[in-house]
Amino acid sequence: MILKFSPFECVVASIGELYFYCCMINYQDFSYNGSKITFSKGKDVYVCATQMAKSFNKCPNDWLRTQAAHEYIQAVSDETNICVSELVITRKGGGAIQTTQGTWMHK
């Protein structure tokens, strides 16, 4: 059974476990101050916020917990007509596809 959760990836359910497989075809890595920053491009463009934050010794979850972040993301959603759930996507580790792990933010 395949359930579509977002343009970013599909979730495949098998024997009660969820496996995340990336449906995006195009990943491109860039370097910023010696840190790898990955972008994915398909229907939309996403950047790996985990990698971006790491280059500043930060974690995206720290910012995402703030009221200012919630207000900002909602304002972007209102302005762009993109669902909040598609602006920030968090994928937990594990599995064979390491590229999709982390917090991804819409362009």
PDB file of C-alpha atoms in Angstrom:
ATOM      1  CA  MET A   1       0.000   0.000   0.000  1.00  0.00           C
ATOM      2  CA  ILE A   2       1.449   3.395  -0.991  1.00  0.00           C
ATOM      3  CA  LEU A   3       0.185   6.547   0.700  1.00  0.00           C
ATOM      4  CA  LYS A   4       1.192   9.939  -0.681  1.00  0.00           C
ATOM      5  CA  PHE A   5       2.115  12.350   2.121  1.00  0.00           C
ATOM      6  CA  SER A   6       3.697  15.182   0.159  1.00  0.00           C
ATOM      7  CA  PRO A   7       5.403  15.953  -3.138  1.00  0.00           C
ATOM      8  CA  PHE A   8       8.644  15.151  -1.330  1.00  0.00           C
ATOM      9  CA  GLU A   9       8.234  11.448  -0.664  1.00  0.00           C
ATOM     10  CA  CYS A  10       5.970   8.465  -0.464  1.00  0.00           C
ATOM     11  CA  VAL A  11       5.515   6.211   2.503  1.00  0.00           C
ATOM     12  CA  VAL A  12       5.424   2.498   1.963  1.00  0.00           C
ATOM     13  CA  ALA A  13       3.730   0.479   4.715  1.00  0.00           C
ATOM     14  CA  SER A  14       4.706  -3.157   5.054  1.00  0.00           C
ATOM     15  CA  ILE A  15       4.100  -5.577   7.957  1.00  0.00           C
ATOM     16  CA  GLY A  16       3.261  -2.752  10.339  1.00  0.00           C
ATOM     17  CA  GLU A  17       6.511  -0.874   9.731  1.00  0.00           C
ATOM     18  CA  LEU A  18       6.957   2.318   7.735  1.00  0.00           C
ATOM     19  CA  TYR A  19       9.788   2.614   5.281  1.00  0.00           C
ATOM     20  CA  PHE A  20      10.549   5.984   3.778  1.00  0.00           C
ATOM     21  CA  TYR A  21      11.603   6.034   0.172  1.00  0.00           C
ATOM     22  CA  CYS A  22      12.393   9.245  -1.564  1.00  0.00           C
ATOM     23  CA  CYS A  23      10.442   9.986  -4.718  1.00  0.00           C
ATOM     24  CA  MET A  24      12.617  12.934  -5.585  1.00  0.00           C
ATOM     25  CA  ILE A  25      14.960  12.208  -8.452  1.00  0.00           C
ATOM     26  CA  ASN A  26      17.349  15.124  -8.326  1.00  0.00           C
ATOM     27  CA  TYR A  27      19.612  15.870  -5.351  1.00  0.00           C
ATOM     28  CA  GLN A  28      22.311  18.478  -5.642  1.00  0.00           C
ATOM     29  CA  ASP A  29      24.988  19.161  -3.048  1.00  0.00           C
ATOM     30  CA  PHE A  30      26.537  22.561  -2.539  1.00  0.00           C
ATOM     31  CA  SER A  31      29.338  23.585  -0.215  1.00  0.00           C
ATOM     32  CA  TYR A  32      29.058  26.426   2.295  1.00  0.00           C
ATOM     33  CA  ASN A  33      32.126  27.126   4.453  1.00  0.00           C
ATOM     34  CA  GLY A  34      33.199  23.530   3.941  1.00  0.00           C
ATOM     35  CA  SER A  35      29.791  22.079   4.893  1.00  0.00           C
ATOM     36  CA  LYS A  36      27.659  20.057   2.478  1.00  0.00           C
ATOM     37  CA  ILE A  37      24.177  21.497   1.920  1.00  0.00           C
ATOM     38  CA  THR A  38      21.801  19.273  -0.061  1.00  0.00           C
ATOM     39  CA  PHE A  39      18.927  20.546  -2.174  1.00  0.00           C
ATOM     40  CA  SER A  40      16.257  18.313  -3.691  1.00  0.00           C
ATOM     41  CA  LYS A  41      14.331  19.273  -6.779  1.00  0.00           C
ATOM     42  CA  GLY A  42      11.208  17.693  -8.108  1.00  0.00           C
ATOM     43  CA  LYS A  43       7.846  19.411  -8.221  1.00  0.00           C
ATOM     44  CA  ASP A  44       9.228  21.786  -5.560  1.00  0.00           C
ATOM     45  CA  VAL A  45      12.681  22.670  -4.238  1.00  0.00           C
ATOM     46  CA  TYR A  46      13.664  21.740  -0.677  1.00  0.00           C
ATOM     47  CA  VAL A  47      16.859  22.416   1.249  1.00  0.00           C
ATOM     48  CA  CYS A  48      18.177  20.266   4.063  1.00  0.00           C
ATOM     49  CA  ALA A  49      17.854  22.647   7.011  1.00  0.00           C
ATOM     50  CA  THR A  50      19.661  20.145   9.248  1.00  0.00           C
ATOM     51  CA  GLN A  51      22.814  20.505   7.163  1.00  0.00           C
ATOM     52  CA  MET A  52      22.431  24.283   6.952  1.00  0.00           C
ATOM     53  CA  ALA A  53      22.020  24.655  10.701  1.00  0.00           C
ATOM     54  CA  LYS A  54      24.901  22.287  11.430  1.00  0.00           C
ATOM     55  CA  SER A  55      27.315  24.642   9.665  1.00  0.00           C
ATOM     56  CA  PHE A  56      26.411  27.202  12.376  1.00  0.00           C
ATOM     57  CA  ASN A  57      26.460  24.651  15.231  1.00  0.00           C
ATOM     58  CA  LYS A  58      22.673  24.922  15.472  1.00  0.00           C
ATOM     59  CA  CYS A  59      19.702  22.572  15.185  1.00  0.00           C
ATOM     60  CA  PRO A  60      16.543  23.435  13.195  1.00  0.00           C
ATOM     61  CA  ASN A  61      14.333  21.978  15.919  1.00  0.00           C
ATOM     62  CA  ASP A  62      15.482  24.686  18.329  1.00  0.00           C
ATOM     63  CA  TRP A  63      14.136  27.378  16.006  1.00  0.00           C
ATOM     64  CA  LEU A  64      11.025  25.400  15.022  1.00  0.00           C
ATOM     65  CA  ARG A  65       9.933  25.265  18.688  1.00  0.00           C
ATOM     66  CA  THR A  66       9.688  29.055  18.909  1.00  0.00           C
ATOM     67  CA  GLN A  67       6.504  31.072  18.537  1.00  0.00           C
ATOM     68  CA  ALA A  68       8.271  33.289  15.997  1.00  0.00           C
ATOM     69  CA  ALA A  69       8.936  30.246  13.795  1.00  0.00           C
ATOM     70  CA  HIS A  70       5.295  29.154  13.939  1.00  0.00           C
ATOM     71  CA  GLU A  71       4.133  32.662  13.031  1.00  0.00           C
ATOM     72  CA  TYR A  72       6.663  32.945  10.193  1.00  0.00           C
ATOM     73  CA  ILE A  73       5.795  29.542   8.705  1.00  0.00           C
ATOM     74  CA  GLN A  74       2.078  30.325   8.915  1.00  0.00           C
ATOM     75  CA  ALA A  75       2.628  33.699   7.214  1.00  0.00           C
ATOM     76  CA  VAL A  76       4.601  32.025   4.405  1.00  0.00           C
ATOM     77  CA  SER A  77       1.835  29.428   4.062  1.00  0.00           C
ATOM     78  CA  ASP A  78      -0.825  32.140   3.880  1.00  0.00           C
ATOM     79  CA  GLU A  79       1.151  34.119   1.296  1.00  0.00           C
ATOM     80  CA  THR A  80       2.110  31.181  -0.944  1.00  0.00           C
ATOM     81  CA  ASN A  81      -0.940  28.935  -0.492  1.00  0.00           C
ATOM     82  CA  ILE A  82       1.400  26.060   0.405  1.00  0.00           C
ATOM     83  CA  CYS A  83       0.283  23.908   3.343  1.00  0.00           C
ATOM     84  CA  VAL A  84       2.341  24.307   6.498  1.00  0.00           C
ATOM     85  CA  SER A  85       2.949  20.541   6.443  1.00  0.00           C
ATOM     86  CA  GLU A  86       4.656  20.931   3.054  1.00  0.00           C
ATOM     87  CA  LEU A  87       6.838  23.881   4.044  1.00  0.00           C
ATOM     88  CA  VAL A  88       8.764  21.973   6.718  1.00  0.00           C
ATOM     89  CA  ILE A  89       9.215  18.205   6.486  1.00  0.00           C
ATOM     90  CA  THR A  90      11.096  16.211   9.110  1.00  0.00           C
ATOM     91  CA  ARG A  91      12.294  12.701   8.337  1.00  0.00           C
ATOM     92  CA  LYS A  92      13.716  10.510  11.077  1.00  0.00           C
ATOM     93  CA  GLY A  93      16.859   8.435  10.572  1.00  0.00           C
ATOM     94  CA  GLY A  94      17.177   4.774   9.792  1.00  0.00           C
ATOM     95  CA  GLY A  95      16.699   2.813   6.655  1.00  0.00           C
ATOM     96  CA  ALA A  96      18.751   2.589   3.535  1.00  0.00           C
ATOM     97  CA  ILE A  97      18.153   6.080   2.184  1.00  0.00           C
ATOM     98  CA  GLN A  98      20.288   8.352   4.353  1.00  0.00           C
ATOM     99  CA  THR A  99      19.889  11.307   1.980  1.00  0.00           C
ATOM    100  CA  THR A 100      16.313  12.004   3.062  1.00  0.00           C
ATOM    101  CA  GLN A 101      17.008  12.176   6.814  1.00  0.00           C
ATOM    102  CA  GLY A 102      16.722  15.492   8.593  1.00  0.00           C
ATOM    103  CA  THR A 103      14.559  18.587   8.450  1.00  0.00           C
ATOM    104  CA  TRP A 104      13.794  19.841   4.954  1.00  0.00           C
ATOM    105  CA  MET A 105      12.409  23.282   4.204  1.00  0.00           C
ATOM    106  CA  HIS A 106      10.608  24.443   1.095  1.00  0.00           C
ATOM    107  CA  LYS A 107      12.556  26.954  -0.974  1.00  0.00           C
TER     108      LYS A 107
END
